[in-house]
Amino acid sequence: MGAKKIVNPEKDFVPPSFTIKELRDCVPKHCFQRDTLRSFSYVAYDLCGVAFLALCANHINMLPPLLRVPAWVFYWIAQGVVCTGIWVIAHECGHGGFSANKTINNVTGWVLHSALMVPYYSWRHTHSQHHKNTNNMNRDEVFVPRTKSYRGMQGKPSTPAWETESVFEDSPLYHLGKLIGQSVLGWPLYLYQNSSGPKYSRGASHFNPQSVLFRPDQFWQIVMSDIGLLLTASVLAYATWCFSAATVFFYYGMPYLMVNFWLVTITYLQHTDAAVPHYADDQWDFIRGALCTIDRDYGWILNTCLHHIQDTHVAHHLFSQMPHYHAVEATKHIKKKLGKYYHYDDTNVLVSLYHNYKHCHFVEDTGSILFYRNTSVPKSGVTY
């Protein structure tokens, strides 16, 4: 399936004017109810999946030599997907959507995220700012678009990202190489130096309790996040000593890299698209930012394993404490209410990832409602 053809989203664009109350009122009340036992059943489901796949991997060396490499690749991909599902559950804990009990949320989230080498409290604080400031050019925390001048592209064309019939200076291999780098290194670079964040915090570390990312009263929570990572690192070091570095890399390291890929891909595609704008402060409000989100259908298997984080993300941004197991139902009602302001795309995830990375390069330096641009030359000859 090729990339979706987008009709000019900028023509006669009027920002949405819904209130949070009218959107909440369109969703059945039971969708906001959190069931701790049901939430833990998904944790058990995912952990059983991890154990089953690890047990299967333990028998790979019994296969004929020609089948071992594809078997390991399958294990890495499958285990990466299942572990991303665990990441999503911990993410739900960070929002308070796992349980009505704050302690259960934080303990569960800290354990699950620490096991995946994610600093739970550190990420929770910056992710909260992302939700409060989604697609705000000055205050959002992730995948904030770079401006044309920042990219050093003054004097070059400013072709709208929705204009797909255009010619690029760079080769497809160049875009693919950059995309692979983002997919593999994007998550650790975000944690270490907030690489895709806003100007004020670029270079700030999620591991430093005195970072500009955090308030002074959050100091010890950041320390707790670091302790969780040290405990996991100690377990991995002990496993390396007991078995081998190769064993730990095959069973844990490669699935960890796959989790990184899914985290970056899901987040990037949720808020990066030719069809959705970014707002300057004078035009931004919470609802407008939350609706700059795209629900993407990855297919039944991935949607289920990832707990619908990617195909119910509009609902999640509107009501972040809503548990994932109610989000599918809620999305049906929200979609009906939003009409043309509901964004959805069922293009193959890898096709969407490459297409958006190729076309969504920068936004203009001035303006209150900004859509993505690139420096390609339209085949029609029209210049922008």
PDB file of C-alpha atoms in Angstrom, residues 2-245:
ATOM      1  CA  GLY A   2       1.431   3.363  -1.045  1.00  0.00           C
ATOM      2  CA  ALA A   3       1.364   6.554   0.944  1.00  0.00           C
ATOM      3  CA  LYS A   4      -2.046   8.165   1.346  1.00  0.00           C
ATOM      4  CA  LYS A   5      -2.804  10.982  -1.098  1.00  0.00           C
ATOM      5  CA  ILE A   6      -3.451  14.141   0.917  1.00  0.00           C
ATOM      6  CA  VAL A   7      -5.664  16.938  -0.355  1.00  0.00           C
ATOM      7  CA  ASN A   8      -4.303  20.374   0.501  1.00  0.00           C
ATOM      8  CA  PRO A   9      -4.977  20.582   4.287  1.00  0.00           C
ATOM      9  CA  GLU A  10      -4.028  24.254   4.455  1.00  0.00           C
ATOM     10  CA  LYS A  11      -6.720  25.543   2.111  1.00  0.00           C
ATOM     11  CA  ASP A  12      -9.426  27.301   4.124  1.00  0.00           C
ATOM     12  CA  PHE A  13      -8.081  25.689   7.302  1.00  0.00           C
ATOM     13  CA  VAL A  14      -9.946  26.776  10.435  1.00  0.00           C
ATOM     14  CA  PRO A  15      -8.629  25.565  13.804  1.00  0.00           C
ATOM     15  CA  PRO A  16     -11.077  23.439  15.829  1.00  0.00           C
ATOM     16  CA  SER A  17     -13.093  25.125  18.562  1.00  0.00           C
ATOM     17  CA  PHE A  18     -14.389  22.211  20.634  1.00  0.00           C
ATOM     18  CA  THR A  19     -14.437  22.339  24.421  1.00  0.00           C
ATOM     19  CA  ILE A  20     -13.140  19.492  26.561  1.00  0.00           C
ATOM     20  CA  LYS A  21     -16.587  19.156  28.123  1.00  0.00           C
ATOM     21  CA  GLU A  22     -18.436  18.558  24.863  1.00  0.00           C
ATOM     22  CA  LEU A  23     -15.859  15.967  23.829  1.00  0.00           C
ATOM     23  CA  ARG A  24     -15.999  14.236  27.195  1.00  0.00           C
ATOM     24  CA  ASP A  25     -19.793  14.224  27.137  1.00  0.00           C
ATOM     25  CA  CYS A  26     -19.817  12.307  23.843  1.00  0.00           C
ATOM     26  CA  VAL A  27     -17.947   9.380  25.428  1.00  0.00           C
ATOM     27  CA  PRO A  28     -19.804   6.810  27.579  1.00  0.00           C
ATOM     28  CA  LYS A  29     -18.992   7.303  31.261  1.00  0.00           C
ATOM     29  CA  HIS A  30     -17.807   3.725  31.793  1.00  0.00           C
ATOM     30  CA  CYS A  31     -14.907   4.377  29.377  1.00  0.00           C
ATOM     31  CA  PHE A  32     -13.262   6.492  32.073  1.00  0.00           C
ATOM     32  CA  GLN A  33     -13.413   3.772  34.745  1.00  0.00           C
ATOM     33  CA  ARG A  34     -10.110   2.110  35.717  1.00  0.00           C
ATOM     34  CA  ASP A  35     -10.077  -1.537  36.778  1.00  0.00           C
ATOM     35  CA  THR A  36      -6.822  -2.425  38.567  1.00  0.00           C
ATOM     36  CA  LEU A  37      -7.324  -6.189  38.312  1.00  0.00           C
ATOM     37  CA  ARG A  38      -8.079  -5.969  34.601  1.00  0.00           C
ATOM     38  CA  SER A  39      -5.015  -3.801  34.101  1.00  0.00           C
ATOM     39  CA  PHE A  40      -2.810  -6.378  35.833  1.00  0.00           C
ATOM     40  CA  SER A  41      -4.251  -9.068  33.570  1.00  0.00           C
ATOM     41  CA  TYR A  42      -2.606  -7.297  30.623  1.00  0.00           C
ATOM     42  CA  VAL A  43       0.707  -7.224  32.490  1.00  0.00           C
ATOM     43  CA  ALA A  44       0.386 -10.987  33.052  1.00  0.00           C
ATOM     44  CA  TYR A  45      -0.549 -11.470  29.401  1.00  0.00           C
ATOM     45  CA  ASP A  46       2.552  -9.619  28.215  1.00  0.00           C
ATOM     46  CA  LEU A  47       4.905 -11.304  30.690  1.00  0.00           C
ATOM     47  CA  CYS A  48       3.636 -14.706  29.567  1.00  0.00           C
ATOM     48  CA  GLY A  49       4.383 -13.652  26.012  1.00  0.00           C
ATOM     49  CA  VAL A  50       7.941 -12.662  26.963  1.00  0.00           C
ATOM     50  CA  ALA A  51       8.512 -15.967  28.779  1.00  0.00           C
ATOM     51  CA  PHE A  52       7.068 -18.030  25.922  1.00  0.00           C
ATOM     52  CA  LEU A  53       9.220 -16.336  23.301  1.00  0.00           C
ATOM     53  CA  ALA A  54      12.350 -16.653  25.455  1.00  0.00           C
ATOM     54  CA  LEU A  55      11.602 -20.368  25.926  1.00  0.00           C
ATOM     55  CA  CYS A  56      11.229 -20.787  22.161  1.00  0.00           C
ATOM     56  CA  ALA A  57      14.499 -18.928  21.586  1.00  0.00           C
ATOM     57  CA  ASN A  58      16.206 -21.344  23.944  1.00  0.00           C
ATOM     58  CA  HIS A  59      15.606 -24.077  21.351  1.00  0.00           C
ATOM     59  CA  ILE A  60      16.802 -22.161  18.284  1.00  0.00           C
ATOM     60  CA  ASN A  61      20.228 -23.794  18.332  1.00  0.00           C
ATOM     61  CA  MET A  62      18.507 -27.158  17.904  1.00  0.00           C
ATOM     62  CA  LEU A  63      17.276 -26.074  14.466  1.00  0.00           C
ATOM     63  CA  PRO A  64      19.185 -26.815  11.247  1.00  0.00           C
ATOM     64  CA  PRO A  65      21.901 -24.168  10.698  1.00  0.00           C
ATOM     65  CA  LEU A  66      20.058 -22.532   7.769  1.00  0.00           C
ATOM     66  CA  LEU A  67      17.012 -21.853   9.941  1.00  0.00           C
ATOM     67  CA  ARG A  68      18.777 -20.370  12.948  1.00  0.00           C
ATOM     68  CA  VAL A  69      19.342 -16.853  11.598  1.00  0.00           C
ATOM     69  CA  PRO A  70      15.720 -16.330  10.454  1.00  0.00           C
ATOM     70  CA  ALA A  71      14.540 -17.852  13.744  1.00  0.00           C
ATOM     71  CA  TRP A  72      16.593 -15.351  15.750  1.00  0.00           C
ATOM     72  CA  VAL A  73      15.359 -12.471  13.591  1.00  0.00           C
ATOM     73  CA  PHE A  74      11.770 -13.582  14.175  1.00  0.00           C
ATOM     74  CA  TYR A  75      12.430 -13.774  17.926  1.00  0.00           C
ATOM     75  CA  TRP A  76      13.926 -10.263  18.000  1.00  0.00           C
ATOM     76  CA  ILE A  77      10.988  -8.768  16.123  1.00  0.00           C
ATOM     77  CA  ALA A  78       8.310 -10.633  18.093  1.00  0.00           C
ATOM     78  CA  GLN A  79       9.928 -10.048  21.487  1.00  0.00           C
ATOM     79  CA  GLY A  80      10.434  -6.378  20.622  1.00  0.00           C
ATOM     80  CA  VAL A  81       6.719  -6.003  19.881  1.00  0.00           C
ATOM     81  CA  VAL A  82       5.666  -7.768  23.094  1.00  0.00           C
ATOM     82  CA  CYS A  83       8.107  -5.713  25.183  1.00  0.00           C
ATOM     83  CA  THR A  84       6.801  -2.538  23.565  1.00  0.00           C
ATOM     84  CA  GLY A  85       3.389  -3.631  24.828  1.00  0.00           C
ATOM     85  CA  ILE A  86       4.888  -3.741  28.334  1.00  0.00           C
ATOM     86  CA  TRP A  87       6.299  -0.263  27.753  1.00  0.00           C
ATOM     87  CA  VAL A  88       2.803   0.935  26.826  1.00  0.00           C
ATOM     88  CA  ILE A  89       1.363  -0.470  30.072  1.00  0.00           C
ATOM     89  CA  ALA A  90       4.056   1.337  32.078  1.00  0.00           C
ATOM     90  CA  HIS A  91       3.257   4.470  30.068  1.00  0.00           C
ATOM     91  CA  GLU A  92      -0.355   4.074  31.154  1.00  0.00           C
ATOM     92  CA  CYS A  93       0.845   3.879  34.771  1.00  0.00           C
ATOM     93  CA  GLY A  94       2.636   7.196  34.270  1.00  0.00           C
ATOM     94  CA  HIS A  95      -0.645   8.787  33.226  1.00  0.00           C
ATOM     95  CA  GLY A  96      -2.577   7.294  36.123  1.00  0.00           C
ATOM     96  CA  GLY A  97      -4.677   5.189  33.745  1.00  0.00           C
ATOM     97  CA  PHE A  98      -3.604   1.804  35.103  1.00  0.00           C
ATOM     98  CA  SER A  99      -5.302   2.144  38.477  1.00  0.00           C
ATOM     99  CA  ALA A 100      -7.161   4.698  40.575  1.00  0.00           C
ATOM    100  CA  ASN A 101      -4.452   4.085  43.213  1.00  0.00           C
ATOM    101  CA  LYS A 102      -1.444   6.375  42.698  1.00  0.00           C
ATOM    102  CA  THR A 103       0.976   4.055  44.515  1.00  0.00           C
ATOM    103  CA  ILE A 104      -0.001   1.065  42.384  1.00  0.00           C
ATOM    104  CA  ASN A 105       0.488   3.179  39.264  1.00  0.00           C
ATOM    105  CA  ASN A 106       3.946   4.360  40.249  1.00  0.00           C
ATOM    106  CA  VAL A 107       5.306   1.087  41.638  1.00  0.00           C
ATOM    107  CA  THR A 108       4.076  -0.905  38.647  1.00  0.00           C
ATOM    108  CA  GLY A 109       5.293   1.687  36.162  1.00  0.00           C
ATOM    109  CA  TRP A 110       8.696   1.993  37.867  1.00  0.00           C
ATOM    110  CA  VAL A 111       9.262  -1.781  37.824  1.00  0.00           C
ATOM    111  CA  LEU A 112       8.152  -2.282  34.214  1.00  0.00           C
ATOM    112  CA  HIS A 113       9.933   0.734  32.782  1.00  0.00           C
ATOM    113  CA  SER A 114      13.127   0.046  34.742  1.00  0.00           C
ATOM    114  CA  ALA A 115      13.194  -3.479  33.298  1.00  0.00           C
ATOM    115  CA  LEU A 116      13.203  -1.882  29.836  1.00  0.00           C
ATOM    116  CA  MET A 117      15.934   0.632  30.784  1.00  0.00           C
ATOM    117  CA  VAL A 118      13.495   3.538  30.851  1.00  0.00           C
ATOM    118  CA  PRO A 119      13.813   6.150  33.658  1.00  0.00           C
ATOM    119  CA  TYR A 120      10.188   6.012  34.792  1.00  0.00           C
ATOM    120  CA  TYR A 121       9.759   9.226  36.785  1.00  0.00           C
ATOM    121  CA  SER A 122      12.062  11.239  34.530  1.00  0.00           C
ATOM    122  CA  TRP A 123      10.149  10.230  31.432  1.00  0.00           C
ATOM    123  CA  ARG A 124       6.787  10.648  33.204  1.00  0.00           C
ATOM    124  CA  HIS A 125       7.517  14.288  33.994  1.00  0.00           C
ATOM    125  CA  THR A 126       8.648  15.291  30.494  1.00  0.00           C
ATOM    126  CA  HIS A 127       5.912  13.217  28.854  1.00  0.00           C
ATOM    127  CA  SER A 128       3.362  15.056  30.948  1.00  0.00           C
ATOM    128  CA  GLN A 129       4.655  18.310  29.478  1.00  0.00           C
ATOM    129  CA  HIS A 130       4.255  16.837  25.993  1.00  0.00           C
ATOM    130  CA  HIS A 131       0.586  16.138  26.706  1.00  0.00           C
ATOM    131  CA  LYS A 132       0.041  19.591  28.159  1.00  0.00           C
ATOM    132  CA  ASN A 133       1.681  21.301  25.171  1.00  0.00           C
ATOM    133  CA  THR A 134       1.154  18.982  22.194  1.00  0.00           C
ATOM    134  CA  ASN A 135       2.214  20.540  18.859  1.00  0.00           C
ATOM    135  CA  ASN A 136       3.059  23.857  20.484  1.00  0.00           C
ATOM    136  CA  MET A 137       6.121  25.192  18.687  1.00  0.00           C
ATOM    137  CA  ASN A 138       7.653  26.601  21.865  1.00  0.00           C
ATOM    138  CA  ARG A 139       6.647  24.195  24.617  1.00  0.00           C
ATOM    139  CA  ASP A 140       6.093  20.690  23.236  1.00  0.00           C
ATOM    140  CA  GLU A 141       8.679  18.119  24.341  1.00  0.00           C
ATOM    141  CA  VAL A 142       9.016  15.652  21.446  1.00  0.00           C
ATOM    142  CA  PHE A 143       9.563  15.932  17.693  1.00  0.00           C
ATOM    143  CA  VAL A 144       9.297  19.704  17.741  1.00  0.00           C
ATOM    144  CA  PRO A 145       9.725  20.762  14.087  1.00  0.00           C
ATOM    145  CA  ARG A 146      12.901  22.611  13.189  1.00  0.00           C
ATOM    146  CA  THR A 147      12.419  25.883  11.358  1.00  0.00           C
ATOM    147  CA  LYS A 148      13.728  26.567   7.873  1.00  0.00           C
ATOM    148  CA  SER A 149      16.482  28.858   9.158  1.00  0.00           C
ATOM    149  CA  TYR A 150      17.517  26.309  11.792  1.00  0.00           C
ATOM    150  CA  ARG A 151      17.957  23.767   8.997  1.00  0.00           C
ATOM    151  CA  GLY A 152      20.027  26.323   7.074  1.00  0.00           C
ATOM    152  CA  MET A 153      17.735  26.151   4.052  1.00  0.00           C
ATOM    153  CA  GLN A 154      17.127  29.832   3.397  1.00  0.00           C
ATOM    154  CA  GLY A 155      16.847  30.557  -0.288  1.00  0.00           C
ATOM    155  CA  LYS A 156      15.610  27.065  -1.126  1.00  0.00           C
ATOM    156  CA  PRO A 157      12.030  26.114  -2.048  1.00  0.00           C
ATOM    157  CA  SER A 158       9.383  25.708   0.659  1.00  0.00           C
ATOM    158  CA  THR A 159       7.249  22.984  -0.878  1.00  0.00           C
ATOM    159  CA  PRO A 160       4.277  21.799   1.224  1.00  0.00           C
ATOM    160  CA  ALA A 161       4.730  18.266   2.550  1.00  0.00           C
ATOM    161  CA  TRP A 162       1.357  17.279   1.107  1.00  0.00           C
ATOM    162  CA  GLU A 163       2.691  18.006  -2.409  1.00  0.00           C
ATOM    163  CA  THR A 164       3.878  14.455  -3.151  1.00  0.00           C
ATOM    164  CA  GLU A 165       4.528  14.886  -6.876  1.00  0.00           C
ATOM    165  CA  SER A 166       7.931  16.495  -6.462  1.00  0.00           C
ATOM    166  CA  VAL A 167      11.628  15.850  -7.023  1.00  0.00           C
ATOM    167  CA  PHE A 168      14.147  15.769  -4.156  1.00  0.00           C
ATOM    168  CA  GLU A 169      17.834  16.625  -4.352  1.00  0.00           C
ATOM    169  CA  ASP A 170      18.741  13.819  -1.963  1.00  0.00           C
ATOM    170  CA  SER A 171      18.584  10.166  -2.977  1.00  0.00           C
ATOM    171  CA  PRO A 172      16.147   7.674  -1.410  1.00  0.00           C
ATOM    172  CA  LEU A 173      19.141   5.920   0.189  1.00  0.00           C
ATOM    173  CA  TYR A 174      20.057   9.158   1.962  1.00  0.00           C
ATOM    174  CA  HIS A 175      16.582   9.476   3.459  1.00  0.00           C
ATOM    175  CA  LEU A 176      16.562   5.771   4.373  1.00  0.00           C
ATOM    176  CA  GLY A 177      19.937   5.999   6.106  1.00  0.00           C
ATOM    177  CA  LYS A 178      18.866   9.034   8.142  1.00  0.00           C
ATOM    178  CA  LEU A 179      15.609   7.310   9.028  1.00  0.00           C
ATOM    179  CA  ILE A 180      17.409   4.173  10.261  1.00  0.00           C
ATOM    180  CA  GLY A 181      19.625   6.389  12.409  1.00  0.00           C
ATOM    181  CA  GLN A 182      16.578   8.087  13.942  1.00  0.00           C
ATOM    182  CA  SER A 183      14.846   4.757  14.538  1.00  0.00           C
ATOM    183  CA  VAL A 184      17.823   3.144  16.290  1.00  0.00           C
ATOM    184  CA  LEU A 185      19.356   6.114  18.101  1.00  0.00           C
ATOM    185  CA  GLY A 186      16.363   8.417  18.523  1.00  0.00           C
ATOM    186  CA  TRP A 187      15.188   7.072  21.874  1.00  0.00           C
ATOM    187  CA  PRO A 188      18.558   6.972  23.705  1.00  0.00           C
ATOM    188  CA  LEU A 189      19.469  10.396  22.281  1.00  0.00           C
ATOM    189  CA  TYR A 190      16.166  11.772  23.541  1.00  0.00           C
ATOM    190  CA  LEU A 191      16.877  10.406  27.019  1.00  0.00           C
ATOM    191  CA  TYR A 192      20.525  11.507  27.095  1.00  0.00           C
ATOM    192  CA  GLN A 193      20.222  14.945  25.521  1.00  0.00           C
ATOM    193  CA  ASN A 194      16.537  15.599  24.753  1.00  0.00           C
ATOM    194  CA  SER A 195      17.511  15.706  21.087  1.00  0.00           C
ATOM    195  CA  SER A 196      14.035  16.201  19.616  1.00  0.00           C
ATOM    196  CA  GLY A 197      12.824  18.571  22.326  1.00  0.00           C
ATOM    197  CA  PRO A 198      12.280  22.355  22.376  1.00  0.00           C
ATOM    198  CA  LYS A 199      15.133  24.875  22.212  1.00  0.00           C
ATOM    199  CA  TYR A 200      15.258  25.621  25.936  1.00  0.00           C
ATOM    200  CA  SER A 201      16.031  22.027  26.889  1.00  0.00           C
ATOM    201  CA  ARG A 202      18.100  20.579  24.051  1.00  0.00           C
ATOM    202  CA  GLY A 203      21.121  18.851  25.531  1.00  0.00           C
ATOM    203  CA  ALA A 204      19.377  18.241  28.869  1.00  0.00           C
ATOM    204  CA  SER A 205      19.563  14.712  30.266  1.00  0.00           C
ATOM    205  CA  HIS A 206      16.715  12.652  31.686  1.00  0.00           C
ATOM    206  CA  PHE A 207      19.248  11.040  34.041  1.00  0.00           C
ATOM    207  CA  ASN A 208      20.362  14.259  35.742  1.00  0.00           C
ATOM    208  CA  PRO A 209      18.121  15.155  38.719  1.00  0.00           C
ATOM    209  CA  GLN A 210      19.287  18.788  38.445  1.00  0.00           C
ATOM    210  CA  SER A 211      18.421  19.021  34.746  1.00  0.00           C
ATOM    211  CA  VAL A 212      16.418  21.981  33.454  1.00  0.00           C
ATOM    212  CA  LEU A 213      13.769  19.396  32.562  1.00  0.00           C
ATOM    213  CA  PHE A 214      12.786  18.941  36.204  1.00  0.00           C
ATOM    214  CA  ARG A 215      11.625  20.997  39.165  1.00  0.00           C
ATOM    215  CA  PRO A 216      13.698  20.934  42.381  1.00  0.00           C
ATOM    216  CA  ASP A 217      10.948  19.018  44.206  1.00  0.00           C
ATOM    217  CA  GLN A 218      11.275  16.180  41.665  1.00  0.00           C
ATOM    218  CA  PHE A 219      14.943  15.556  42.525  1.00  0.00           C
ATOM    219  CA  TRP A 220      14.510  12.315  44.454  1.00  0.00           C
ATOM    220  CA  GLN A 221      12.069  10.878  41.937  1.00  0.00           C
ATOM    221  CA  ILE A 222      14.729  11.272  39.243  1.00  0.00           C
ATOM    222  CA  VAL A 223      17.202   9.564  41.563  1.00  0.00           C
ATOM    223  CA  MET A 224      14.721   6.683  41.971  1.00  0.00           C
ATOM    224  CA  SER A 225      14.516   6.429  38.184  1.00  0.00           C
ATOM    225  CA  ASP A 226      18.306   6.147  37.980  1.00  0.00           C
ATOM    226  CA  ILE A 227      18.345   3.517  40.729  1.00  0.00           C
ATOM    227  CA  GLY A 228      15.880   1.436  38.720  1.00  0.00           C
ATOM    228  CA  LEU A 229      18.195   1.581  35.712  1.00  0.00           C
ATOM    229  CA  LEU A 230      21.207   0.627  37.816  1.00  0.00           C
ATOM    230  CA  LEU A 231      19.354  -2.387  39.198  1.00  0.00           C
ATOM    231  CA  THR A 232      18.463  -3.577  35.704  1.00  0.00           C
ATOM    232  CA  ALA A 233      22.011  -2.957  34.493  1.00  0.00           C
ATOM    233  CA  SER A 234      23.288  -5.017  37.445  1.00  0.00           C
ATOM    234  CA  VAL A 235      21.010  -7.918  36.524  1.00  0.00           C
ATOM    235  CA  LEU A 236      22.205  -7.746  32.920  1.00  0.00           C
ATOM    236  CA  ALA A 237      25.847  -7.633  34.053  1.00  0.00           C
ATOM    237  CA  TYR A 238      25.284 -10.668  36.276  1.00  0.00           C
ATOM    238  CA  ALA A 239      23.593 -12.522  33.396  1.00  0.00           C
ATOM    239  CA  THR A 240      26.584 -11.661  31.189  1.00  0.00           C
ATOM    240  CA  TRP A 241      28.923 -13.115  33.805  1.00  0.00           C
ATOM    241  CA  CYS A 242      26.805 -16.278  34.188  1.00  0.00           C
ATOM    242  CA  PHE A 243      26.206 -16.876  30.478  1.00  0.00           C
ATOM    243  CA  SER A 244      27.921 -14.582  27.959  1.00  0.00           C
ATOM    244  CA  ALA A 245      27.679 -11.131  26.459  1.00  0.00           C
TER     245      ALA A 245
END
